[in-house]
Coordinates of C-alpha atoms in Angstrom, one line a residue:
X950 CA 90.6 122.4 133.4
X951 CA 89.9 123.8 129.9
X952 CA 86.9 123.1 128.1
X953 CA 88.8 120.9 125.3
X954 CA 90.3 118.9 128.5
X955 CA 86.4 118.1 129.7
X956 CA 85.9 114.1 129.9
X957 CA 84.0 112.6 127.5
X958 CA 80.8 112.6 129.2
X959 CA 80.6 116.0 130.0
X960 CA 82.0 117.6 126.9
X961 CA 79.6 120.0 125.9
X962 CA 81.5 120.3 122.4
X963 CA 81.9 117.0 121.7
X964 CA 78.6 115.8 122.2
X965 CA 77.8 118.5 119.7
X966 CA 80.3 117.3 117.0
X967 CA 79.1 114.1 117.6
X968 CA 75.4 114.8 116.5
X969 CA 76.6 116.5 113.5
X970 CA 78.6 113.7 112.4
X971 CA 75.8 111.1 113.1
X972 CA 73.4 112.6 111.1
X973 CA 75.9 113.7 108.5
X974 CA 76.7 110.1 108.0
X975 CA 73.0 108.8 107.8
X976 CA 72.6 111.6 104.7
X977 CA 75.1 110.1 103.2
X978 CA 73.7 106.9 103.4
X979 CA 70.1 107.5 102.5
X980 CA 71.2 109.8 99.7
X981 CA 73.3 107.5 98.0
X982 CA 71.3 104.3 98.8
X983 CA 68.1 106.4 97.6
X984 CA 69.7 107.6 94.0
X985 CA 71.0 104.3 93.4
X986 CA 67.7 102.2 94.4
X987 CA 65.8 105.0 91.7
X988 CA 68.3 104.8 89.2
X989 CA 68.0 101.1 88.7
X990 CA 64.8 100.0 89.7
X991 CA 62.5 103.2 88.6
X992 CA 63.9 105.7 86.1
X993 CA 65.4 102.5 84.6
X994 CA 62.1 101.0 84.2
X995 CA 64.1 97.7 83.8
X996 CA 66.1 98.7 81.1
X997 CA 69.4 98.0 79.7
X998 CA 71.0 100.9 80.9
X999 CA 70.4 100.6 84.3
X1000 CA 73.2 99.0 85.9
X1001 CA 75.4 101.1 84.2
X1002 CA 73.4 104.4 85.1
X1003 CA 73.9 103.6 88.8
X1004 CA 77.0 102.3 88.1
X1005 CA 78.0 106.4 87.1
X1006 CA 76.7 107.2 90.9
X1007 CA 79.7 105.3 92.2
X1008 CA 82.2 107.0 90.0
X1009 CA 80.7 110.5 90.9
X1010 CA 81.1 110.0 94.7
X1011 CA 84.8 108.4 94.1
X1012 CA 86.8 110.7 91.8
X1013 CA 86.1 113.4 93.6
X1014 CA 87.4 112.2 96.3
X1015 CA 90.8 111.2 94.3
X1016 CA 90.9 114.5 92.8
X1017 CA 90.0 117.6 96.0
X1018 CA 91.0 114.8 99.1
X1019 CA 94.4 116.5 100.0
X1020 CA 93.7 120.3 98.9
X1021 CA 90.5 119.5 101.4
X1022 CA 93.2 118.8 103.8
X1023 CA 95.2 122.0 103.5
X1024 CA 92.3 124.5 103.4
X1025 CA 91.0 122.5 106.5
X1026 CA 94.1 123.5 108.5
X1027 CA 94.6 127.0 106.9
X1028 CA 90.5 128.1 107.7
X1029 CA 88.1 128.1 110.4
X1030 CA 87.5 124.2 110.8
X1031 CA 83.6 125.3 112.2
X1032 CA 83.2 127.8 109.6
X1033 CA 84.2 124.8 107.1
X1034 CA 81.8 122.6 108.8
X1035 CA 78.9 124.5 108.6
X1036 CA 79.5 125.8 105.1
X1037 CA 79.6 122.3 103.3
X1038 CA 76.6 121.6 105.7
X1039 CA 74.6 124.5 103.7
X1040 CA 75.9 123.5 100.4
X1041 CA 75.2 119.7 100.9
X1042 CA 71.4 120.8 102.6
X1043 CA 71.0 123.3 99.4
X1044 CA 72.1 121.1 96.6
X1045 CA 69.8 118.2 97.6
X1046 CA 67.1 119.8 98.3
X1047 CA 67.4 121.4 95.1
X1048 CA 67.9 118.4 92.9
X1049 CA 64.8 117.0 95.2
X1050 CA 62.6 120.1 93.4
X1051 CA 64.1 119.3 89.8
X1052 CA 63.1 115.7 90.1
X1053 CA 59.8 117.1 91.7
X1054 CA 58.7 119.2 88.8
X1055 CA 60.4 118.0 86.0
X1056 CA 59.4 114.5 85.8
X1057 CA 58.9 115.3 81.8
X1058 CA 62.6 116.5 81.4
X1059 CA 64.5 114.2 79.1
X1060 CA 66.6 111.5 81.0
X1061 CA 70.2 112.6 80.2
X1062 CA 69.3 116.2 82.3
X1063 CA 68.3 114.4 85.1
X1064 CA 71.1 111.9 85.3
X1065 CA 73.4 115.2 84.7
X1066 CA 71.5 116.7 87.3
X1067 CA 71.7 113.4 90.0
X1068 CA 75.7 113.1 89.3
X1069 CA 76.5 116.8 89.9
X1070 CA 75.2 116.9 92.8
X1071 CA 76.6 113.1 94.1
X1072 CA 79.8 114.9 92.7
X1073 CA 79.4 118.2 94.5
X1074 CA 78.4 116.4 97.7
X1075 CA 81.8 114.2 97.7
X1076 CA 83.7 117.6 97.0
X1077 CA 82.3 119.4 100.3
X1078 CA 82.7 116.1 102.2
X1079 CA 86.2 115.9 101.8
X1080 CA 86.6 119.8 103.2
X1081 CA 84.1 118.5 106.1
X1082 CA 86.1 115.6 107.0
X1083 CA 89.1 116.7 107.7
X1084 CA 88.3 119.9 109.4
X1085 CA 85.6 117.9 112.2
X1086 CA 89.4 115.6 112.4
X1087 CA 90.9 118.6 113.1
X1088 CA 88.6 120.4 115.5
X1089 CA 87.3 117.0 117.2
X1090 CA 91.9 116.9 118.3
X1091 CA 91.5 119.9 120.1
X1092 CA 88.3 119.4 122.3
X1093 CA 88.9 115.7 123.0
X1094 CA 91.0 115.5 125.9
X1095 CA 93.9 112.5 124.9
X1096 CA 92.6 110.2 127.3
X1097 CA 89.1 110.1 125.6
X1098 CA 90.5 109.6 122.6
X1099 CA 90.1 106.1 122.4
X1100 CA 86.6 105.9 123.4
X1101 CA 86.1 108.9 121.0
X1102 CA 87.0 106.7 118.2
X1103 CA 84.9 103.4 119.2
X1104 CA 81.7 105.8 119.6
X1105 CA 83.1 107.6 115.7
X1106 CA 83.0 103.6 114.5
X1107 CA 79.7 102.7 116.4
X1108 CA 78.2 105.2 114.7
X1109 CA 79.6 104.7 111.6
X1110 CA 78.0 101.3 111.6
X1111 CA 74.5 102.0 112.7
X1112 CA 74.6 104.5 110.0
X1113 CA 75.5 101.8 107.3
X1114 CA 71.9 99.5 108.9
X1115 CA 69.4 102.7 109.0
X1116 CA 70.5 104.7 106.4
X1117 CA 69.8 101.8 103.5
X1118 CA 66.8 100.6 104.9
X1119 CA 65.3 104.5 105.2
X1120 CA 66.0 104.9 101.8
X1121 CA 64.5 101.9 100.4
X1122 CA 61.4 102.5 102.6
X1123 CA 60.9 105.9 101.6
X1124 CA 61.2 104.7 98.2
X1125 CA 58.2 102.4 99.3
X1126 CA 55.9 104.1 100.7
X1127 CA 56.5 107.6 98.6
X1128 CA 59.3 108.5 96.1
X1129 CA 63.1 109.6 95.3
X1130 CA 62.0 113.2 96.2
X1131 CA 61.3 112.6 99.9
X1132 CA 64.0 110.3 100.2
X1133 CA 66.1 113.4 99.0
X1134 CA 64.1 115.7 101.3
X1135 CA 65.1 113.2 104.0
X1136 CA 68.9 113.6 103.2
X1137 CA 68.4 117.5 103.3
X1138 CA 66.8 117.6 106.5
X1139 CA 70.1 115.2 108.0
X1140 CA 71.9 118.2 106.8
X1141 CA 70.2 120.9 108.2
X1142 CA 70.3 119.0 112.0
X1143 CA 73.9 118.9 111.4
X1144 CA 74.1 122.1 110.6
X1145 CA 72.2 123.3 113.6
X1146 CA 74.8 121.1 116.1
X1147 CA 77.7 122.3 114.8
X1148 CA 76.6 125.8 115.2
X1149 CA 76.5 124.8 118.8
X1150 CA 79.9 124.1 119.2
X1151 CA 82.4 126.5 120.7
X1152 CA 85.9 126.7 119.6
X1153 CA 88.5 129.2 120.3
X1154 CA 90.0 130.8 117.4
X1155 CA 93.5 128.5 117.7
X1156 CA 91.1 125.1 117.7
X1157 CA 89.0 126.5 114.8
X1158 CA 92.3 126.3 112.1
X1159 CA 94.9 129.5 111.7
X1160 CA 95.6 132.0 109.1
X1161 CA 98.9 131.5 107.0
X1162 CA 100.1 133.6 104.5
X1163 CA 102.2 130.6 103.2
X1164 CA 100.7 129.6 99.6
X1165 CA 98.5 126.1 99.1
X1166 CA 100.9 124.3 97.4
X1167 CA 103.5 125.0 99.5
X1168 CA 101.6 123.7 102.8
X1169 CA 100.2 120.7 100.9
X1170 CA 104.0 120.0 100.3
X1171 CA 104.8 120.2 103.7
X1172 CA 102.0 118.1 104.7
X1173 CA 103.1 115.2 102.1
X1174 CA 106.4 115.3 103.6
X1175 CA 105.6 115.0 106.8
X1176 CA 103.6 112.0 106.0
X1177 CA 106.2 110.9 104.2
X1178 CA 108.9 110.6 107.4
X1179 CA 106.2 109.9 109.9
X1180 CA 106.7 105.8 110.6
X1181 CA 102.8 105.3 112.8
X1182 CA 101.3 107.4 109.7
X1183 CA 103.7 105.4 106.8
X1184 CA 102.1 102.4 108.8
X1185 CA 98.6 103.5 109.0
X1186 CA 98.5 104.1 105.2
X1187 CA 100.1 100.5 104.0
X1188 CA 97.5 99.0 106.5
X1189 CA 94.7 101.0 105.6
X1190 CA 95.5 100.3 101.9
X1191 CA 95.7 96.7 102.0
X1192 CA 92.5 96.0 103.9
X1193 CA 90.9 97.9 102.3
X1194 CA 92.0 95.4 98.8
X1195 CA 91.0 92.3 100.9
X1196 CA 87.5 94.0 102.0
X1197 CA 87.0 95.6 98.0
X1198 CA 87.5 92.1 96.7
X1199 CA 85.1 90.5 98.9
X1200 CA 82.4 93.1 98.4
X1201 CA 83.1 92.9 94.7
X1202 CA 82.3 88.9 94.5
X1203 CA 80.1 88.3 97.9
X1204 CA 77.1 88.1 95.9
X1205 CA 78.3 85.2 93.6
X1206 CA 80.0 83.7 96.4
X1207 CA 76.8 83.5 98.2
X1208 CA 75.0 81.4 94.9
X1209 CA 77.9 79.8 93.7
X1210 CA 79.7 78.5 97.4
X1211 CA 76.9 78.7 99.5
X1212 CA 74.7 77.2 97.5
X1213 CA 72.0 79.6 99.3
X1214 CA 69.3 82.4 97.9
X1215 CA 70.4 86.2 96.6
X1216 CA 68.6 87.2 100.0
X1217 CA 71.0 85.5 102.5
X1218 CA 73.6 88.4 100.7
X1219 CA 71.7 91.3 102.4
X1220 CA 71.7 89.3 105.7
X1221 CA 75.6 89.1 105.6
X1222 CA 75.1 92.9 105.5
X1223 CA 73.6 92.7 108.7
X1224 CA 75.6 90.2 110.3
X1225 CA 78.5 92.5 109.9
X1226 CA 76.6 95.5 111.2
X1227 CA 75.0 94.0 114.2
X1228 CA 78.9 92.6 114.9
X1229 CA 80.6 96.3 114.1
X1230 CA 78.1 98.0 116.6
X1231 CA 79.0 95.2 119.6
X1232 CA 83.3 95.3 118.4
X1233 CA 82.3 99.4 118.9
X1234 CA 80.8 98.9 121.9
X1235 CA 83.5 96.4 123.3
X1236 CA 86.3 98.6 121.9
X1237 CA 84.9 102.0 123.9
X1238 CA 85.1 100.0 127.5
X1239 CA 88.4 97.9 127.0
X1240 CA 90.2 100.1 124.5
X1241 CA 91.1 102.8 127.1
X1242 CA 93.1 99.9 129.0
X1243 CA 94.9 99.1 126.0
X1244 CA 97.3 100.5 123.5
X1245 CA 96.1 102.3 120.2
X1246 CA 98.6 100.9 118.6
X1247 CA 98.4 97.2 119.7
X1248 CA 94.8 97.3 119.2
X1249 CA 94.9 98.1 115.5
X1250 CA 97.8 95.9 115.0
X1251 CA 95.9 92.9 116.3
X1252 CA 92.5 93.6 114.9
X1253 CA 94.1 93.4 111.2
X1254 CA 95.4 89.7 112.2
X1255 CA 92.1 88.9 113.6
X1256 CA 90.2 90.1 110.0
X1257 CA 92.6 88.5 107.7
X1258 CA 92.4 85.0 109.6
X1259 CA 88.5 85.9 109.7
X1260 CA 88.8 86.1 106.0
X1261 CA 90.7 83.0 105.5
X1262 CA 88.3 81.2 107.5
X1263 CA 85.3 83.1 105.3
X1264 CA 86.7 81.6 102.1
X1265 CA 86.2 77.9 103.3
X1266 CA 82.5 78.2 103.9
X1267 CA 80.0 76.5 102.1
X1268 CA 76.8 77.0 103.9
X1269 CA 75.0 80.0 104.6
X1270 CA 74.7 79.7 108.7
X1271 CA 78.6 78.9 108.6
X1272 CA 79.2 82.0 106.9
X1273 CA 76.9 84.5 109.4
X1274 CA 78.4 83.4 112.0
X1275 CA 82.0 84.5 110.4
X1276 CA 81.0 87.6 108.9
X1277 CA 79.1 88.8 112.6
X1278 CA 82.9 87.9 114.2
X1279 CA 84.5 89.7 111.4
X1280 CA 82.7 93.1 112.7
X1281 CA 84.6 92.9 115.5
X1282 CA 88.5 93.1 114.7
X1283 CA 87.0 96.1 112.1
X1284 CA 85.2 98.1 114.5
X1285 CA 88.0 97.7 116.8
X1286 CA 91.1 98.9 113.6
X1287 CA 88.5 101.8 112.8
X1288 CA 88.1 102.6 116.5
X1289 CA 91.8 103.6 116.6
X1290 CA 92.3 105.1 113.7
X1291 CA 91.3 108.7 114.9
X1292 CA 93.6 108.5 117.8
X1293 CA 96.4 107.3 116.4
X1294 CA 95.8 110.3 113.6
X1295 CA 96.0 112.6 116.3
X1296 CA 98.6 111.9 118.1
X1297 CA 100.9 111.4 115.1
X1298 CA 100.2 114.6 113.6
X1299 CA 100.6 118.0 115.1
X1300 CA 97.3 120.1 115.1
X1301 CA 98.0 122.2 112.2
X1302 CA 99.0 119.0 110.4
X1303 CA 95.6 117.2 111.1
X1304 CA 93.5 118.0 108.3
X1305 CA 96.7 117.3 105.8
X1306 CA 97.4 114.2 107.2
X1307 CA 93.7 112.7 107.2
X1308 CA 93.6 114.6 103.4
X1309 CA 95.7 111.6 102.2
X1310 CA 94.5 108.9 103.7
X1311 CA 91.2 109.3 102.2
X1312 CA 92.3 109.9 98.2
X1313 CA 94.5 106.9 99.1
X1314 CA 91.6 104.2 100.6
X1315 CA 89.4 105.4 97.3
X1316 CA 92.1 104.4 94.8
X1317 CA 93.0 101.2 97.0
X1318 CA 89.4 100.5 96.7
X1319 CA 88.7 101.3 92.7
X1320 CA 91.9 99.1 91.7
X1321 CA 91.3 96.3 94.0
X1322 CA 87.5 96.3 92.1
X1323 CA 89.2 95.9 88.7
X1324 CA 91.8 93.9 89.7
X1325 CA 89.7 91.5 91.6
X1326 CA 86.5 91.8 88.5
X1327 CA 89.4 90.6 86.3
X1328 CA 91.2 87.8 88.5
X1329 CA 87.5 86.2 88.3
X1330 CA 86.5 86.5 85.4
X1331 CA 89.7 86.0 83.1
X1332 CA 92.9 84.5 84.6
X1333 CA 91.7 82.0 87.5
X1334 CA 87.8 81.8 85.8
X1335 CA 88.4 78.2 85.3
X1336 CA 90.0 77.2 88.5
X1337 CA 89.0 74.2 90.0
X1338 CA 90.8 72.2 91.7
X1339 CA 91.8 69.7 94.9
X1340 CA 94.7 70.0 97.6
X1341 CA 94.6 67.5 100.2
X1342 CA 90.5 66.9 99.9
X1343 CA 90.2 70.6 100.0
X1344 CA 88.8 71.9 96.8
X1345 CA 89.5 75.6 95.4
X1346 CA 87.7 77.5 92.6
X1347 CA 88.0 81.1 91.6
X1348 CA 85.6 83.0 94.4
X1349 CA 87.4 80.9 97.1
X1350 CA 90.6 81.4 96.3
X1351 CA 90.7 84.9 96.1
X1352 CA 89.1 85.2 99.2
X1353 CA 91.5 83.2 100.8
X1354 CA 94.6 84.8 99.4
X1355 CA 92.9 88.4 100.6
X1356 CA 92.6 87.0 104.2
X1357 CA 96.6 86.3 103.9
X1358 CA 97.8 89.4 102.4
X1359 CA 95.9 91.5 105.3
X1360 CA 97.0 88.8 108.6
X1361 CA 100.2 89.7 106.9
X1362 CA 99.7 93.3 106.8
X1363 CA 98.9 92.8 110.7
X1364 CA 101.7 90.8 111.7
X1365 CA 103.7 93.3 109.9
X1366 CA 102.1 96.2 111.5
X1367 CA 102.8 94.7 114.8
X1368 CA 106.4 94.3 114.8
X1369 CA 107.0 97.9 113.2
X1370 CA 104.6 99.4 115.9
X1371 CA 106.4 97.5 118.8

């Protein structure tokens, strides 16, 4: 048995991977959760400007994304996936720390140098993550044995969640108790660990990516069109992209939903947050004893029908327990569709194919996300702002109705998904 055909449990590699990746995660969290907490609340000072200064965080961590996500992609499958790995772990490590220092000792600098300073380095961090991504895809295909994959993915999602419950409330209690700086420190130090367990990993030189002497733009070309006639992965992208509207759309308008249909406080908003964490961690958990039994692609098929009529039912609640108990059953279905999305990535795509393939779905979730935003800011706000109205004793008003029509459009998306995938 070769050491990328170990089980699960006693893969010395992927237990490695899977520390870097956990840590790597909760950086990301804390730093972006830290910057934007300091931005509005402190350097603000309660100013106008505020919103629109953390607002600039956002669009530093996404068009980055939109811009280096598929030329990530092909150097990932053209380098040393480890050697990528522990390259954008020193760069990440470096720049924080570093903007930690300016903030440190230059509390006197003028305001538009340190926003510079905080946006460069969001930016830079995004542009290293999208050459990390794709090569820990890549080398996490060759030393999970096919089997595994499945549970690989659950325990990728589970962490993924517990990531989005610590790394917020870190921040913000760092913030507490201290300042942006060690929250910043923090995020360096997540870095480093990862770093450190990467290092630990052993690849052979045909798992750690291959030389080509073919040029970029000519392998980023073959990876598009390989996409491109691949049915799972044609699929996984029309899926991917059309949850992702339903889910934009309700994290757009969730907070006025909560004071406008639910009739409750700003705080029970945060406590939807955990709802859906708490539930994401159990769907993980469920998903990495049952999933093994069960098809990849039946499984994420399914769990889109289960989040859209989730969503549906979401958009009819009008008190705040109702809606809890919904959004903890909506982790679920998405912990289970996120669960299998690594698999079915890697046994769609050949290995040198892998970093290509996940380069496009990436760009593609980021622009999904950034148009649904708009389109969903302007849907409330402008062409159904003065909806309200009854069918058949049940009443509908802007919030509501979008909801409702989200939940649709992705228990479509699954229906759809499942007789393609059959």
């Amino acid at each position: 048995m070769t050491r990328a055909a170990l089980p699960l449990r006693h893969n010395r590699n992927y237990r490695w991977l899977w520390l870097g990746q956990a840590v790597s995660l909760l950086g990301d969290e804390v730093l972006e959760t830290a910057v934007m907490l300091w931005l509005g609340l402190v350097a603000a000072g309660g100013d106008s400007w505020g919103p629109a200064a953390a607002s600039g965080v956002l669009a530093a961590r996404t068009v980055p994304v939109l811009l280096v996500g598929p030329m990530g992609g092909v150097c990932s499958d053209r380098w040393d996936r480890r050697r990528i790995m522990l390259t954008t772990d020193a760069i990440r490590g470096t720049l924080v720390t570093g903007l930690a220092i300016l903030l440190l000792a230059g509390e006197d600098l003028p305001v538009a140098i340190r926003l510079a300073a905080i946006y460069g380095v969001v930016a830079l961090c995004a542009i290293a993550a999208q050459f990390f991504n794709p090569a820990r895809y890549g080398l996490l295909a060759t030393v999970v044995a096919d089997e595994d994959r499945e549970r690989m993915g659950s325990l990728t999602a589970g962490t993924a969640a517990m990531a989005t419950i610590v790394g917020p409330t870190v921040a913000a209690g760092l913030l507490v108790v201290a300042d942006v700086q060690w929250a910043l420190l923090a995020t360096a130090a997540t870095f480093v660990v990862s770093f450190l367990a990467v290092s630990r990993v052993h690849a052979s030189r045909v798992d750690s990516g291959r030389r080509s002497s073919t040029s970029v733009w000519r392998e980023l070309r073959d990876g598009l069109t390989f996409f491109a006639g691949n049915q799972l992965l044609r699929v996984m992208l029309v899926t991917t992209v059309m949850v992702v509207v339903g889910v934009t759309a309700l994290n757009t308008l969730d907070i006025f939903f909560v004071t406008t249909n639910l009739r409750a406080p700003p705080e029970v908003y945060g406590l939807l947050g955990t709802a859906f964490g708490i539930g994401s961690l159990i769907g993980a958990a469920l998903s990495a004893v049952f999933a093994p039994r069960l098809k990849a692609r039946r499984v994420y098929s399914c769990g889109f029908i289960l989040v859209g009529m989730l969503l549906m039912l979401y958009s009819r609640m009008t008190g705040p327990i109702g809606a809890l108990i919904v959004v903890f059953f909506v982790g679920f279905p998405v912990a289970a569709v996120n669960s299998m999305v690594g698999p079915l990535i890697m046994r769609a795509a050949p290995d040198h194919l892998i970093g290509r393939v996940s380069g496009v779905l990436q760009p593609a979730i980021h622009l999904a996300s950034l148009t649904s935003a708009g389109l969903t800011a302007w849907l409330a706000s402008v062409a159904l702002r003065d909806l309200n109205t009854t069918v058949l004793g049940v009443h509908f008003g802007p919030i509501d109705t979008i909801f409702l029509f989200a939940g649709i459009v992705v228990a479509l998306t699954g229906v759809w998904a499942a007789r393609v995938l059959r």
